[in-house]
Coordinates of C-alpha atoms and ligand atoms in Angstrom, one line a residue:
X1 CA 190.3 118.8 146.2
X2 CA 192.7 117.8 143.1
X3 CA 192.0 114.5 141.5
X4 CA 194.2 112.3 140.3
X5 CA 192.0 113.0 136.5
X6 CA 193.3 116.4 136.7
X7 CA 196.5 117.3 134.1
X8 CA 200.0 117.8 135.7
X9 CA 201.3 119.5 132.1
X10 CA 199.7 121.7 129.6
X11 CA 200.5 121.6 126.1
X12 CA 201.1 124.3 124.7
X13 CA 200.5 125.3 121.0
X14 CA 202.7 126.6 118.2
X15 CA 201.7 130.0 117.8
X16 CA 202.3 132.6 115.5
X17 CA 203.9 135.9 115.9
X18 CA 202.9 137.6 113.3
X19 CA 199.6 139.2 114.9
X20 CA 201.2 140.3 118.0
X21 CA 202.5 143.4 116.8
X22 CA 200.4 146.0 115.0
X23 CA 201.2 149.1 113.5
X24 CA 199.9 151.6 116.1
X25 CA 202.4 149.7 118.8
X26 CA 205.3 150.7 115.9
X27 CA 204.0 154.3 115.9
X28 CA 204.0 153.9 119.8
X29 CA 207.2 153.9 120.2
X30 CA 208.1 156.3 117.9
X31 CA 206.2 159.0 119.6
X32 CA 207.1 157.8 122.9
X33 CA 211.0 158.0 121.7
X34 CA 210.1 161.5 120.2
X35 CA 208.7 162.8 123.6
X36 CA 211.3 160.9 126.5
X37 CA 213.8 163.9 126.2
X38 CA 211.1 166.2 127.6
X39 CA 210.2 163.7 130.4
X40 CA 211.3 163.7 133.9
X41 CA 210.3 160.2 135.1
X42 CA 208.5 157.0 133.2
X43 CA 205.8 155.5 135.0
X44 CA 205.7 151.5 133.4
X45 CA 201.9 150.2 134.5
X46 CA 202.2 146.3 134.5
X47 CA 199.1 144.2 135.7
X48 CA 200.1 142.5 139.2
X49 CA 199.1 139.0 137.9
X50 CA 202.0 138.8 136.1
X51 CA 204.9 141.1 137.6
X52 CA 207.8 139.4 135.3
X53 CA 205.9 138.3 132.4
X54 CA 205.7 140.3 129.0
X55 CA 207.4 143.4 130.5
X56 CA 208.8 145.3 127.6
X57 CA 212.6 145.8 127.4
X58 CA 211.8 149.2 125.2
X59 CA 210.6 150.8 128.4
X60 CA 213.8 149.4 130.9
X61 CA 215.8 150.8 128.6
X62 CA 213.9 154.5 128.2
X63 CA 214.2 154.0 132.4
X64 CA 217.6 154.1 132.1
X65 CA 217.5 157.3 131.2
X66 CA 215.2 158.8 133.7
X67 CA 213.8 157.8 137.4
X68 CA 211.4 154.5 136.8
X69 CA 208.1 154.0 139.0
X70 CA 206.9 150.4 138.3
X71 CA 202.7 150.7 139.0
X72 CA 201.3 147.3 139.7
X73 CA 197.9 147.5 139.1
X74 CA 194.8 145.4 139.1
X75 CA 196.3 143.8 142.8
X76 CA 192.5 143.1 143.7
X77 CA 192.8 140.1 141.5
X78 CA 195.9 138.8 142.7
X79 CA 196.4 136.5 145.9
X80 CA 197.2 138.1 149.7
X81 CA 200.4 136.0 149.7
X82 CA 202.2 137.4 145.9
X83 CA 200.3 140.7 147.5
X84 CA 202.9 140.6 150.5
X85 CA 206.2 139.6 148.7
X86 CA 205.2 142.5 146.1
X87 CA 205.6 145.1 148.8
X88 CA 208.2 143.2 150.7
X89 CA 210.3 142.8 147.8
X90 CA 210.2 145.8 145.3
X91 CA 214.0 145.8 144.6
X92 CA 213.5 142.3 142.9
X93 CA 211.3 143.9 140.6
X94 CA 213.7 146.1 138.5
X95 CA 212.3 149.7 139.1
X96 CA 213.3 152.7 141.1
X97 CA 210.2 152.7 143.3
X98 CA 207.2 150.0 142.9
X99 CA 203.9 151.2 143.6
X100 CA 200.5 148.4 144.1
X101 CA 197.5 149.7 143.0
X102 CA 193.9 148.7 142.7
X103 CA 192.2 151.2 140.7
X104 CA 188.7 150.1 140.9
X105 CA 188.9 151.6 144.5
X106 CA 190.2 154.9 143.6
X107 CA 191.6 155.6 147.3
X108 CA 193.2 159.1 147.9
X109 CA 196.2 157.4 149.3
X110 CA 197.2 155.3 146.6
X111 CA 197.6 158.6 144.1
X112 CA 199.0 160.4 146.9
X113 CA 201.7 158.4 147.5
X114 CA 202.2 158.1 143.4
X115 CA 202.6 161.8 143.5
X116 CA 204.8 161.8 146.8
X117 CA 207.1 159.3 144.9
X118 CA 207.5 161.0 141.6
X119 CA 208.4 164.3 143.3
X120 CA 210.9 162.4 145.3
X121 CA 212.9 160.6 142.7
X122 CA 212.6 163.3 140.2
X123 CA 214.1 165.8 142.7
X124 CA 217.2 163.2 143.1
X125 CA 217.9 163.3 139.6
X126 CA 219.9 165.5 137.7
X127 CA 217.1 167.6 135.7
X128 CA 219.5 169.0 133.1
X129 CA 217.7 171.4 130.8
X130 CA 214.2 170.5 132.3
X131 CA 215.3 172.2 135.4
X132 CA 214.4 175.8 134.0
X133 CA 211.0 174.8 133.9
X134 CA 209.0 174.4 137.0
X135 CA 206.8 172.0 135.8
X136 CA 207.0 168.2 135.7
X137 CA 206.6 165.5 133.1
X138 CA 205.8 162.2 133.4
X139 CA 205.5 159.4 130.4
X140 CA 203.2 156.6 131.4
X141 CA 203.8 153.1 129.6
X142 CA 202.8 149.4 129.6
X143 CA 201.7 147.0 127.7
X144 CA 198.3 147.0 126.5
X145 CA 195.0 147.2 128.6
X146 CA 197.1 147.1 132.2
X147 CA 195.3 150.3 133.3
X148 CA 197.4 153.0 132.0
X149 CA 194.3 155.6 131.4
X150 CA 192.8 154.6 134.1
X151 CA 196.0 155.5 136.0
X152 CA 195.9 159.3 134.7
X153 CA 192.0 159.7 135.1
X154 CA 192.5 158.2 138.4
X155 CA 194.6 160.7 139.3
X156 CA 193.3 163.4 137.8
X157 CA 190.1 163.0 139.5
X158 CA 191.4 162.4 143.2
X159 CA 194.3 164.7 143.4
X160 CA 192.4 167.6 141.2
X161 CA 188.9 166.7 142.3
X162 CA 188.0 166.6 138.4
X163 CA 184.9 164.0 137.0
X164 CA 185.2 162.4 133.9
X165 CA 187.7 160.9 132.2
X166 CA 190.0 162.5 130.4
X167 CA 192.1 159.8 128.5
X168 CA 189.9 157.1 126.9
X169 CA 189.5 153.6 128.5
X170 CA 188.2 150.2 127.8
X171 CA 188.3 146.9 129.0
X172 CA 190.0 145.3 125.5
X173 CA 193.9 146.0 124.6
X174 CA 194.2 148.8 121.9
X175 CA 192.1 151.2 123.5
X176 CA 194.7 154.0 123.4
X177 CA 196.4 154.3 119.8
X178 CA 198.7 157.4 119.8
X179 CA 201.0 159.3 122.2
X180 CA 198.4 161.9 123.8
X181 CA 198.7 165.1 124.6
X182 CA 200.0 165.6 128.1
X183 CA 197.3 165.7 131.0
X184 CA 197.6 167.6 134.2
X185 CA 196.9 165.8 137.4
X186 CA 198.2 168.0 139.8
X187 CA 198.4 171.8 140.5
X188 CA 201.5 172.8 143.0
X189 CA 203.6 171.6 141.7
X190 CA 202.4 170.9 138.4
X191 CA 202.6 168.1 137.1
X192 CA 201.9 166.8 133.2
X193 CA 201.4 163.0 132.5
X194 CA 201.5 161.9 129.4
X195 CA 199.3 158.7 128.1
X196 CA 200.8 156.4 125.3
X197 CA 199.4 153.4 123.5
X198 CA 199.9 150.0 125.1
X199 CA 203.2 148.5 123.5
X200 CA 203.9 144.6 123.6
X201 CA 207.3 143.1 123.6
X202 CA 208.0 142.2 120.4
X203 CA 209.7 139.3 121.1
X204 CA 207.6 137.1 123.1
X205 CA 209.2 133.6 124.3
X206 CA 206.9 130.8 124.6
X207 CA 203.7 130.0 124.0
X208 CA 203.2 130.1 127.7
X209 CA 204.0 133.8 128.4
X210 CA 201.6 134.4 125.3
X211 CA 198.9 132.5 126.8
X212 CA 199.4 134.3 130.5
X213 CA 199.4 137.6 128.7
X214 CA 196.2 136.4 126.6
X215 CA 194.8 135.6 129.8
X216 CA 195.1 138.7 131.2
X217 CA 193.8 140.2 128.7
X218 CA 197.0 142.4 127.7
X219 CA 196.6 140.7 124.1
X220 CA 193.5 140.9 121.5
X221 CA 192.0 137.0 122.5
X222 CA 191.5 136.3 118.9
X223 CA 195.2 135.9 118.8
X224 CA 195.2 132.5 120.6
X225 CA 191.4 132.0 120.2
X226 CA 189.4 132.0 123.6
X227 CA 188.6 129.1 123.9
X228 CA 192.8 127.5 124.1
X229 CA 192.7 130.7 126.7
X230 CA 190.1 129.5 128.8
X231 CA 191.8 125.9 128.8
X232 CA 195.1 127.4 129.9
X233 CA 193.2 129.3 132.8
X234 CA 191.3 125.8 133.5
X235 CA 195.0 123.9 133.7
X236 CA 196.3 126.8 136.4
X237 CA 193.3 127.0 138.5
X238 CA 193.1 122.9 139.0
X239 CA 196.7 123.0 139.3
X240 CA 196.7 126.2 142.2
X241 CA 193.6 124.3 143.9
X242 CA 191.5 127.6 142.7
X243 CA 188.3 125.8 142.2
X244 CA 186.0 128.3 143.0
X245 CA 184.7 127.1 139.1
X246 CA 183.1 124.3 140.3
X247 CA 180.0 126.2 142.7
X248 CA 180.0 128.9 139.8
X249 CA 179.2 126.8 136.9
X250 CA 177.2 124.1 138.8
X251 CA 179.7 121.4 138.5
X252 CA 180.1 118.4 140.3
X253 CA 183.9 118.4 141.3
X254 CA 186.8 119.9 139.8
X255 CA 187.4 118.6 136.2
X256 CA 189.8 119.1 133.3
X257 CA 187.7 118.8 130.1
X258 CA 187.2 122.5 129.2
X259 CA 184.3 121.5 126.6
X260 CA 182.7 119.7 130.3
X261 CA 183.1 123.5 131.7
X262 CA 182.0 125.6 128.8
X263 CA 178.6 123.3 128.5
X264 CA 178.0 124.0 132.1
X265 CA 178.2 127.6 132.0
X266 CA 176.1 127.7 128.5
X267 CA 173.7 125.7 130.4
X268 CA 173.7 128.0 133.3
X269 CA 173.1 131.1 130.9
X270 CA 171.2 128.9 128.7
X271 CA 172.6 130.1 125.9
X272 CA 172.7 127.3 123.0
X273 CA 172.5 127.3 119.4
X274 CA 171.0 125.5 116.6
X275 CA 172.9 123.5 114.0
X276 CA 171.7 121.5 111.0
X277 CA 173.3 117.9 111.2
X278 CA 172.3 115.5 108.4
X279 CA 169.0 117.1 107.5
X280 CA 168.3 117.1 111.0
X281 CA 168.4 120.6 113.9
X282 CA 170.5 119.7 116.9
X283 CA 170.7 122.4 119.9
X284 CA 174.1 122.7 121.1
X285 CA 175.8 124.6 123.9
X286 CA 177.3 127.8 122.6
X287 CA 181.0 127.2 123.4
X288 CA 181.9 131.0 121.9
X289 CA 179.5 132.5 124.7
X290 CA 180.6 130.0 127.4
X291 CA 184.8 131.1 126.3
X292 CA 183.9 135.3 126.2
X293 CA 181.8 134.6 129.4
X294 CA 184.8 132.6 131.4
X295 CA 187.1 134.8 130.5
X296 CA 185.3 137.9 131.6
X297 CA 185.1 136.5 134.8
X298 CA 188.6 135.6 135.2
X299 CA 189.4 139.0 134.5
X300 CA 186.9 140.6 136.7
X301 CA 188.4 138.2 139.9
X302 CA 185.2 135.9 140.3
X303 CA 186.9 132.4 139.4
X304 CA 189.8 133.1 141.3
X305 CA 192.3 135.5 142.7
X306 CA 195.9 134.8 141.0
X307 CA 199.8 135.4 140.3
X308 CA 201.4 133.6 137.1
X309 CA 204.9 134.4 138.3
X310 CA 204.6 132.6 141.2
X311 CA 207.3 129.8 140.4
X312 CA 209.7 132.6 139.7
X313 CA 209.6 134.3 143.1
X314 CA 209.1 131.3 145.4
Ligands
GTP1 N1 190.2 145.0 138.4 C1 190.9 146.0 138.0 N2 190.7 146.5 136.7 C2 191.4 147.6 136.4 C3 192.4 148.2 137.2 N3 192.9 149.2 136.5 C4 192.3 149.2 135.3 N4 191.4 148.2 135.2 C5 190.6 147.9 134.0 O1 191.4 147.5 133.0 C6 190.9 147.8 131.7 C7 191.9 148.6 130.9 O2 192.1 149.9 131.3 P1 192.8 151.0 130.5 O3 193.1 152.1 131.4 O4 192.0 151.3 129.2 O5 194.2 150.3 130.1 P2 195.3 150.9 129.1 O6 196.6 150.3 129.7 O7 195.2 152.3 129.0 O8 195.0 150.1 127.7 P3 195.4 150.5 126.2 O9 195.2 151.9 126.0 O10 194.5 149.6 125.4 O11 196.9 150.1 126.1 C8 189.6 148.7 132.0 O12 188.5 147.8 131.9 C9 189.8 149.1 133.4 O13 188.6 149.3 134.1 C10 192.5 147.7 138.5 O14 193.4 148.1 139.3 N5 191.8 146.6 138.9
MG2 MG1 195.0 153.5 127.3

């Protein structure tokens, strides 16, 4: 399916830091350091898409301190094969225990086997001064919009039979902005989880892992701009021979031009705009639209099912 037209290299921007970090991330962290001495075990959520990229030293370090669960969620959108060496390979991925988890099928036996694991490595840990009380404590961390409030709710409503959310969620980064107040998913034993705002590595080291986080959606897309987004997700799919693009947005054949793509899907949605050029109204697709629009779909599995680590575990 690849033609020879299609890039071999992507080049990748200079990008600015600056934006990456805002203030409710620095107040993050301060109330997540505030409440870790009360905790028994640190639940990190990371989206499965990218199981190395963008995790955030602050939280391997608090880990250290207590029993780590790594949750990888969102695996619906991730391919079968990175699927298998996920759960074959879970000491690769720097946790105690590693949990996969799609949370759009909220399945009993996914938050069972959450709870089963957090009682079992908190009860091999020395609980110190926690051990007086019989309840449990559990911080859940991430970056931003991996699924974190979803996780709680999630369990709240399978292992408690509850409806309703009970920690805010949303499907753009920032939804959570302070350490909440803790949340109880479970009755015997009881056990508290905490949510906390999603928390970016502040140092991030190319403009590559900025674009895979941006493309998961873990960033605000404005950072980069969409549209440099949807060109980095055009460069991997071509590359990974993911062109399920192509029947989607009425193309012809695979192609590289993402200006070619983002005209085909305005076209599709007919959604075009009006300009003024030298006196005279010319329609034109509306790129913006077409970018938002790919993008969503990427993130809701419909262009293609995906793992940016790959290189790094093959
Ligand atoms: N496809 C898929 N989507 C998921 C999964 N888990 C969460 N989501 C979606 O991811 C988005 C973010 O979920 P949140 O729970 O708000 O994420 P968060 O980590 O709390 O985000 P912040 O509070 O902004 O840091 C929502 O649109 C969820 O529906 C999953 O397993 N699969
Ligand atoms: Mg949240």
């Amino acid at each position: 399916m690849r033609g020879a037209r299609l890039r071999e290299r992507f080049t990748f921007p200079l990008y600015d830091m600056a934006t990456w970090f805002p203030g409710h991330m620095y107040k993050g962290i301060q109330g997540m350091q505030k409440r870790i001495g009360d905790m028994d075990c640190i639940i990190e959520v990371h989206d499965a898409r990218i199981p190395f990229t963008g995790r955030n030293p602050i939280f391997d370090r608090h880990a250290k301190m207590r029993p780590h669960i790594l949750v990888l969620s969102k695996v619906d959108l991730v391919d079968k094969k990175s699927v298998h060496w996920m759960q074959k390979n879970p000491d690769k991925l720097g946790a105690t225990e590693v949990i996969l988890a799609d949370m759009k099928r909220q399945t009993l036996r996914t938050s069972n086997l959450l709870v089963e694991k957090m009682l079992e490595v908190i009860d091999h840990t020395d609980r110190f001064h926690r051990s007086r009380n019989e309840s449990y404590h559990v911080l859940v961390a991430g970056i931003p919009n991996v699924g974190k409030s979803t996780l709680i709710n999630y369990l709240r409503n399978t292992t408690l039979k509850k409806k309703g959310k009970s920690a805010k969620v949303g499907g753009i980064p920032g939804i959570t902005k302070s350490v909440m107040e803790r949340i109880k998913i479970c009755e015997d034993p009881k056990i508290y989880l905490v949510d906390t705002p999603g928390v970016l590595t502040p140092r991030i080291e190319s403009a590559e892992v900025a674009l895979q986080l941006a493309a998961c959606n873990t960033v605000r897309s404005e950072v980069l701009g969409e549209e440099l987004i949807c060109d980095y997700i055009l460069y991997y799919l071509n590359k990974h021979g993911l062109t399920r693009y192509v029947e989607e947005y009425g193309l012809d054949e695979p192609i590289d031009n993402i200006h070619e793509v983002l005209k085909a899907i305005a076209k599709k949605y007919d959604k075009h705009l009006k300009h003024r050029v030298s006196g005279e109204y010319q329609v034109l697709p509306n790129f913006q639209f077409a970018a938002h629009k790919m993008l969503h779909d990427f993130n809701r599995g419909l262009l293609a099912e995906v793992n940016f680590n790959w290189e790094m575990m093959s």
